[in-house]
Coordinates of C-alpha atoms in Angstrom, one line a residue:
M1 CA 50.5 -40.9 -8.5
T2 CA 46.8 -41.5 -8.9
A3 CA 45.6 -41.3 -12.5
M4 CA 43.3 -38.4 -13.3
K5 CA 39.7 -39.6 -13.4
R6 CA 37.6 -39.0 -16.5
A7 CA 33.9 -38.1 -16.4
L8 CA 31.3 -37.7 -19.2
I9 CA 28.3 -35.5 -18.6
T10 CA 25.2 -35.4 -20.8
G11 CA 23.3 -32.2 -20.4
I12 CA 26.5 -30.3 -19.4
T13 CA 25.1 -27.0 -20.5
G14 CA 22.1 -27.2 -18.1
Q15 CA 21.9 -26.0 -14.5
D16 CA 23.0 -29.3 -13.0
G17 CA 25.6 -30.1 -15.7
S18 CA 27.3 -26.8 -15.2
Y19 CA 27.5 -27.1 -11.4
L20 CA 28.7 -30.7 -11.8
A21 CA 31.5 -29.6 -14.2
D22 CA 32.6 -27.0 -11.7
L23 CA 32.7 -29.6 -8.9
L24 CA 34.5 -32.3 -10.9
L25 CA 37.1 -29.9 -12.2
E26 CA 37.8 -28.8 -8.6
K27 CA 38.3 -32.4 -7.7
G28 CA 40.9 -32.8 -10.5
Y29 CA 38.8 -34.7 -13.0
E30 CA 39.1 -34.5 -16.8
V31 CA 35.6 -33.6 -17.8
H32 CA 33.9 -34.3 -21.1
G33 CA 30.4 -33.1 -22.0
I34 CA 28.0 -33.9 -24.8
I35 CA 26.3 -30.8 -26.4
R36 CA 23.8 -30.6 -29.2
R37 CA 24.5 -28.7 -32.3
A38 CA 22.5 -25.4 -32.4
S39 CA 22.5 -22.3 -34.5
T40 CA 23.3 -20.2 -31.4
F41 CA 25.8 -20.7 -28.6
N42 CA 24.2 -22.4 -25.6
T43 CA 27.2 -22.8 -23.4
A44 CA 26.6 -19.7 -21.2
R45 CA 26.5 -21.7 -18.0
I46 CA 30.0 -23.2 -18.5
D47 CA 31.7 -20.4 -20.4
H48 CA 33.5 -19.3 -17.2
L49 CA 35.3 -22.6 -17.1
Y50 CA 37.3 -21.6 -20.1
V51 CA 38.6 -18.4 -18.6
D52 CA 39.0 -19.4 -14.9
P53 CA 42.7 -18.6 -14.0
H54 CA 42.6 -21.2 -11.2
I55 CA 42.2 -24.0 -13.7
N56 CA 45.6 -25.3 -14.8
G57 CA 45.5 -26.5 -18.4
V58 CA 42.4 -27.5 -20.4
R59 CA 40.5 -30.3 -18.7
L60 CA 37.1 -29.6 -20.1
F61 CA 36.2 -31.0 -23.5
L62 CA 32.9 -30.7 -25.4
H63 CA 31.7 -33.2 -28.0
Y64 CA 28.7 -32.8 -30.4
G65 CA 26.2 -35.5 -29.9
D66 CA 22.6 -36.3 -29.3
L67 CA 20.7 -38.7 -27.1
A68 CA 18.8 -39.9 -30.2
D69 CA 22.0 -41.1 -31.9
S70 CA 23.1 -44.4 -30.4
V71 CA 26.0 -44.8 -32.9
N72 CA 27.6 -41.6 -31.8
L73 CA 27.2 -42.6 -28.1
V74 CA 28.9 -45.9 -28.7
K75 CA 31.8 -44.2 -30.5
L76 CA 32.2 -41.6 -27.8
L77 CA 32.4 -44.3 -25.1
Y78 CA 34.9 -46.3 -27.1
D79 CA 37.1 -43.3 -27.5
L80 CA 36.8 -41.8 -24.0
K81 CA 36.4 -44.8 -21.7
P82 CA 35.1 -42.6 -18.9
D83 CA 35.4 -43.7 -15.3
E84 CA 32.1 -42.0 -14.5
I85 CA 29.0 -41.1 -16.6
Y86 CA 26.5 -38.6 -15.4
H87 CA 23.4 -38.8 -17.5
L88 CA 21.6 -35.4 -16.9
G89 CA 20.5 -34.7 -20.5
A90 CA 16.8 -34.7 -21.2
Q91 CA 13.8 -32.8 -22.4
S92 CA 13.3 -31.7 -18.8
H93 CA 10.3 -29.3 -18.9
V94 CA 7.3 -31.0 -17.4
R95 CA 4.6 -28.7 -18.9
V96 CA 6.3 -28.8 -22.4
S97 CA 6.3 -32.6 -22.2
F98 CA 2.5 -32.5 -22.7
D99 CA 3.1 -30.7 -26.0
I100 CA 5.9 -32.9 -27.3
P101 CA 5.3 -36.3 -25.6
E102 CA 6.9 -38.4 -28.3
Y103 CA 10.1 -36.4 -28.4
T104 CA 10.2 -36.4 -24.6
A105 CA 9.8 -40.2 -24.5
D106 CA 12.5 -40.7 -27.1
V107 CA 15.1 -38.3 -25.5
T108 CA 14.3 -38.5 -21.8
G109 CA 13.3 -42.2 -21.8
V110 CA 14.9 -44.2 -24.6
G111 CA 18.0 -41.9 -24.5
T112 CA 18.9 -43.6 -21.2
I113 CA 18.6 -47.1 -22.7
R114 CA 20.9 -45.9 -25.5
I115 CA 23.6 -44.9 -23.0
L116 CA 23.2 -48.0 -20.9
E117 CA 23.4 -50.2 -24.0
A118 CA 26.5 -48.3 -25.2
I119 CA 28.2 -49.1 -21.8
R120 CA 27.3 -52.7 -22.2
E121 CA 28.3 -52.8 -25.9
T122 CA 31.7 -51.3 -25.3
G123 CA 32.4 -53.4 -22.3
I124 CA 33.8 -50.5 -20.3
R125 CA 33.1 -50.4 -16.5
S126 CA 32.0 -46.8 -16.1
R127 CA 30.0 -46.0 -13.1
F128 CA 26.6 -44.6 -14.2
Y129 CA 24.4 -41.9 -12.7
Q130 CA 20.8 -41.5 -13.9
A131 CA 19.1 -38.3 -13.1
S132 CA 15.7 -39.5 -11.8
S133 CA 13.0 -37.1 -10.7
S134 CA 10.5 -36.6 -8.0
E135 CA 8.0 -36.2 -10.8
M136 CA 8.0 -40.0 -11.0
F137 CA 5.9 -39.9 -7.8
G138 CA 3.3 -37.6 -9.4
K139 CA 0.1 -38.5 -7.7
A140 CA 2.0 -39.2 -4.5
Q141 CA 0.9 -42.4 -2.7
E142 CA 2.4 -41.3 0.6
V143 CA 3.8 -38.2 2.3
P144 CA 6.8 -37.8 2.4
Q145 CA 8.1 -39.8 -0.5
T146 CA 11.0 -42.2 0.0
E147 CA 12.9 -44.8 -2.2
Q148 CA 10.1 -47.2 -1.4
T149 CA 7.1 -45.0 -2.5
P150 CA 5.3 -46.4 -5.5
F151 CA 5.5 -44.3 -8.7
W152 CA 2.5 -42.7 -10.2
P153 CA 3.7 -40.2 -12.9
R154 CA 1.4 -37.5 -14.1
S155 CA 3.1 -36.2 -17.2
P156 CA 5.0 -37.6 -20.3
Y157 CA 8.1 -36.4 -18.6
G158 CA 7.4 -38.3 -15.4
V159 CA 6.5 -41.4 -17.4
S160 CA 9.8 -41.2 -19.3
K161 CA 11.7 -40.8 -16.1
V162 CA 10.1 -43.9 -14.6
F163 CA 11.1 -45.8 -17.8
S164 CA 14.7 -44.5 -17.3
Y165 CA 14.7 -45.4 -13.6
W166 CA 13.7 -49.0 -14.2
A167 CA 16.1 -49.3 -17.2
T168 CA 18.9 -48.3 -14.8
V169 CA 17.9 -50.9 -12.2
N170 CA 17.5 -53.5 -14.9
Y171 CA 21.0 -53.0 -16.4
R172 CA 22.4 -53.0 -12.8
E173 CA 20.7 -56.3 -12.1
S174 CA 21.2 -57.9 -15.5
Y175 CA 24.8 -56.9 -16.3
G176 CA 26.3 -56.0 -12.9
L177 CA 26.8 -52.3 -13.8
N178 CA 27.5 -49.9 -11.0
A179 CA 24.5 -47.8 -11.9
C180 CA 22.6 -45.4 -9.6
N181 CA 19.4 -43.5 -9.6
G182 CA 19.4 -40.1 -7.9
I183 CA 15.7 -39.3 -7.3
L184 CA 16.1 -35.5 -7.0
F185 CA 13.3 -33.3 -5.8
N186 CA 13.1 -29.8 -7.2
H187 CA 16.5 -28.1 -7.0
E188 CA 17.0 -24.5 -8.0
S189 CA 19.7 -21.8 -8.4
P190 CA 20.5 -18.6 -10.3
R191 CA 21.4 -20.9 -13.2
R192 CA 17.9 -22.4 -13.4
G193 CA 16.4 -22.2 -16.9
E194 CA 14.2 -19.1 -17.4
T195 CA 11.1 -21.1 -18.3
F196 CA 11.0 -23.0 -14.9
V197 CA 8.6 -21.4 -12.4
T198 CA 11.2 -20.4 -9.7
R199 CA 13.5 -18.7 -12.2
K200 CA 10.5 -17.2 -14.0
I201 CA 9.4 -15.7 -10.7
S202 CA 12.9 -14.4 -9.6
R203 CA 13.5 -12.9 -13.0
A204 CA 10.1 -11.2 -13.1
V205 CA 10.7 -9.7 -9.6
A206 CA 13.9 -8.1 -10.9
A207 CA 12.3 -6.8 -14.0
I208 CA 9.3 -5.4 -12.2
K209 CA 11.5 -3.8 -9.6
H210 CA 13.4 -2.1 -12.4
G211 CA 10.2 -1.0 -14.1
L212 CA 10.8 -3.2 -17.1
Q213 CA 7.8 -5.5 -16.6
K214 CA 4.3 -5.0 -15.2
E215 CA 2.9 -8.4 -14.7
L216 CA 3.8 -12.1 -14.1
F217 CA 1.5 -14.8 -15.4
L218 CA 1.6 -18.2 -13.7
G219 CA -0.4 -21.4 -13.6
N220 CA -1.3 -23.3 -10.4
L221 CA -0.2 -21.3 -7.4
E222 CA -1.2 -24.0 -4.9
A223 CA 1.2 -26.7 -6.2
K224 CA 3.4 -27.7 -3.3
R225 CA 7.1 -28.5 -4.0
D226 CA 10.2 -29.5 -2.1
W227 CA 12.8 -26.9 -3.2
G228 CA 16.5 -27.3 -2.6
Y229 CA 19.7 -25.7 -3.8
A230 CA 21.2 -27.2 -7.0
P231 CA 25.0 -27.2 -6.1
E232 CA 24.3 -29.3 -3.0
Y233 CA 22.3 -31.8 -5.0
V234 CA 25.1 -32.1 -7.6
A235 CA 27.6 -32.9 -4.8
G236 CA 25.2 -35.8 -3.9
M237 CA 25.5 -37.1 -7.4
W238 CA 29.2 -37.4 -7.1
Q239 CA 28.9 -39.0 -3.7
M240 CA 26.7 -41.7 -5.1
L241 CA 29.2 -42.7 -7.7
Q242 CA 32.0 -43.0 -5.1
Q243 CA 30.2 -46.1 -3.6
D244 CA 31.4 -49.6 -4.5
S245 CA 28.0 -50.6 -5.8
G246 CA 25.0 -49.0 -7.4
D247 CA 22.0 -47.9 -5.4
D248 CA 19.0 -45.5 -5.5
F249 CA 18.7 -42.4 -3.3
V250 CA 16.1 -39.6 -2.7
F251 CA 17.6 -36.1 -2.4
A252 CA 15.2 -33.6 -0.8
T253 CA 14.8 -31.0 2.0
N254 CA 11.8 -32.7 3.6
E255 CA 10.0 -29.3 3.5
T256 CA 7.2 -28.2 1.1
H257 CA 6.1 -24.8 0.0
T258 CA 3.6 -23.6 -2.5
V259 CA 4.3 -21.6 -5.6
R260 CA 2.3 -18.8 -3.9
E261 CA 4.8 -18.9 -1.0
F262 CA 7.6 -18.6 -3.4
C263 CA 6.0 -15.6 -5.0
E264 CA 5.4 -14.0 -1.6
A265 CA 9.0 -14.5 -0.5
A266 CA 10.5 -13.4 -3.8
F267 CA 8.5 -10.2 -4.2
G268 CA 8.8 -9.5 -0.4
H269 CA 12.6 -9.6 -0.7
V270 CA 12.4 -6.4 -2.8
D271 CA 9.6 -4.9 -0.8
L272 CA 6.8 -5.5 -3.3
D273 CA 3.4 -7.1 -2.8
W274 CA 3.2 -10.1 -5.1
K275 CA -0.6 -9.8 -5.3
E276 CA -0.3 -6.6 -7.3
F277 CA 1.7 -8.2 -10.1
V278 CA 1.0 -12.0 -10.3
K279 CA -1.9 -13.0 -12.6
H280 CA -3.3 -16.5 -13.2
D281 CA -3.1 -17.9 -16.8
P282 CA -4.8 -21.3 -17.4
R283 CA -2.4 -21.9 -20.3
Y284 CA 0.3 -22.7 -17.7
E285 CA -1.8 -25.3 -16.0
R286 CA -0.9 -29.0 -16.6
P287 CA -3.6 -31.4 -17.9
A288 CA -2.9 -33.6 -14.8
E289 CA -1.5 -31.7 -11.8
V290 CA 1.0 -32.9 -9.3
D291 CA -0.3 -31.4 -6.0
I292 CA 2.4 -32.2 -3.5
L293 CA 6.0 -33.4 -3.6
I294 CA 8.0 -33.7 -0.4
G295 CA 10.9 -36.1 0.0
N296 CA 12.6 -37.9 2.9
A297 CA 16.4 -38.1 2.3
A298 CA 17.1 -40.2 5.4
K299 CA 18.8 -43.0 3.4
A300 CA 21.1 -40.5 1.7
K301 CA 22.1 -39.0 5.0
K302 CA 22.7 -42.4 6.6
I303 CA 24.8 -43.9 3.8
L304 CA 26.3 -40.9 2.0
G305 CA 26.3 -38.3 4.8
W306 CA 24.3 -36.0 2.5
E307 CA 21.7 -33.5 3.6
A308 CA 20.3 -30.3 2.2
K309 CA 21.6 -27.3 4.0
T310 CA 20.2 -24.3 2.1
R311 CA 16.6 -23.7 3.3
F312 CA 13.7 -22.2 1.4
N313 CA 14.0 -18.5 2.2
E314 CA 17.7 -18.4 1.7
L315 CA 17.2 -20.1 -1.7
V316 CA 14.7 -17.5 -2.8
R317 CA 17.0 -14.7 -1.6
L318 CA 19.9 -16.1 -3.6
M319 CA 17.8 -16.3 -6.8
V320 CA 16.3 -12.9 -6.5
E321 CA 19.5 -11.2 -5.7
A322 CA 21.3 -12.9 -8.6
D323 CA 18.6 -11.8 -11.1
M324 CA 18.6 -8.2 -9.6
E325 CA 22.4 -8.1 -10.2
L326 CA 22.1 -9.6 -13.6
L327 CA 19.6 -7.0 -14.7
E328 CA 21.7 -4.2 -13.3
R329 CA 24.5 -5.3 -15.6
K330 CA 22.4 -5.2 -18.7
T331 CA 20.9 -2.4 -20.7
V332 CA 17.1 -2.2 -21.1
R333 CA 17.6 -3.2 -24.7
E334 CA 19.6 -6.3 -23.9
H335 CA 17.0 -7.4 -21.3
L336 CA 14.1 -6.9 -23.7
G337 CA 15.9 -8.3 -26.7
D338 CA 15.1 -7.1 -30.2
Q339 CA 11.4 -7.5 -29.9
P340 CA 9.4 -4.9 -31.7

C-alpha cells in the first residue's frame, strides 16, 4: 500500500491555496496549511473542507505561522517533513505593493528564501513549488511571453517575485532541490479576492443589478491581460511537482483582453451597459503601468500535457453568476455591512 503523501501549502486561505487543498485532498493527500493569526476568521475559502461528507477522516491541518518568521518555518518542516511544498503565500496585490513596498519585499521576496533555507537546513527532500507571476515580465520585451522572455518588473510586487524566481533557481542549482517556478498569468474565479479588478467588477455587476450599488470606480481600462481559470492553473502546479526534476513553466491562455472588455462582458451578461456605471478614478492607477501581458504555454503543453480550457467569456460568466447567486443568498444588510 502506497503511503499517503503529505503536502504543505503557504497561502492556503487564498484563491489558489483553497483550490489546491481541494485538489490534493481529492488525490488522497494529507494537507497542511500555514495561516496567519488574525482577529477575525479568514478561512472562508476552505471552511467547506471541514464539513464535506465525502472526505473520510480529517486530512486537513492548519498551523499558525508567518513568512517573516524563519524559526517557525524550520520547526514546521522538521515536524511535518512534507513530500511537497506549495509556496503560494505573499502580499499579492500589485497596486498595494506600491503603498507597502518594504513589507511586500520582505514577505513576497525574502519569505521565499526563508522557506528554501528551511528545506536546506532540515535536510528534507521536499519538492518545492514557487508561485511566480506574469508581473515579472512587466514592461514586456516580447509578445507573447515565454520562459525565455527577459524580466522587467514594474512594481514592488513584480520585483519581489523576480527575487523569488531566481532564489528558487539558485537553490535548485546550488543544492540539487527539486524546485519549480510556475509563471502563472492572471487566473481568476469566484474565489478571487474582492480587491482584485476582475472580482471587483463581477461583484459590482451583481450589486448594481440588485440596486445595491450605483457606480464602479476603476483605474486603467486599457490594460491588457491574459485571464484564465484558477482551478485549471492549480492542477498545473500539482503536475509540475510530479516531475523527477525541477523546471520552470509558463501557464497562460495565449489570449489577451482589456479591463474594458471584461467590463463589457460582465455587465452584458446581466443586460446592462457598462458605460452607464463604470467611472475612472486615478487613485487606482499604478505609478508604472503594465500595458500588456500574454503568455505562451507551449512548454507546459509539451512536457506536462497542460493547457487552459476555460476561455474568456466563460470565465466572466462563471464569476458574474457566482456573485449574483452569492448576493441573492444575503440580506441587504449583510452585503453592505454595518457601515453607517
